[in-house]
């Protein structure tokens, strides 16, 4: 399955600047994409357009080459196909308890009570949140809320999930749990798109890197193509990944080895 954003333009009311400025992008199921860029470059707006919460003033969205009319019932297909996990889970929540939050979307799209329960059981086991189900949302920690917000989106049974800066506000332990969850979802062939400022996470996790600048795509390619290009990194106000900086310092060719994590780098140092 493929989703395509073609030549999108968007600006907010009373704002003269195009936040999204002629942006075109294709995303396939199973991809792990990280979207980078400085604040104000259009990352969150792009995600809201992809999900149909915002509607572009110009341009089109296609699912499997079929045009989506965002002013018709097609919008519901788009929102079910493309799930969006907000940066702040509290903005996303609409129910008082975990169980009600996760079940809402399933029941709202017509699933029976029995099918909804089966879906909730499957999602809660996958995310290991069975113990949270009866709890009130306001009693949860930040990391727990993040998992519940992901579960809520999964109840839509989307093909793609966009995560808007999902590690914001999480401590190290919960950030690692988030990565573990993302990897689980990847194994189930979801198309995953994550916006972040964490270059080292992008280096470790992504298959594809997209950099936004002034609402346009400034770079789009593999991790190696984008995150080792010193000219692009400098132009976009970013920094090189620490692992690559270390390898560059000791003149280790990235063509010969490609460590993605500190553990892989330590093994490389032992071999050297």
PDB file of C-alpha atoms in Angstrom, residues 21 51 58 78 134 250 258:
ATOM      1  CA  UNK A  21       4.952  24.927   0.129  1.00  0.00           C
ATOM      2  CA  UNK A  51      -4.193  12.541   8.495  1.00  0.00           C
ATOM      3  CA  UNK A  58      -3.896  23.210  -3.027  1.00  0.00           C
ATOM      4  CA  UNK A  78      -7.875   8.726   4.988  1.00  0.00           C
ATOM      5  CA  UNK A 134      -9.264  -0.114  34.031  1.00  0.00           C
ATOM      6  CA  UNK A 250      39.238   7.928  13.549  1.00  0.00           C
ATOM      7  CA  UNK A 258      27.736   0.805   9.361  1.00  0.00           C
TER       8      UNK A 258
END
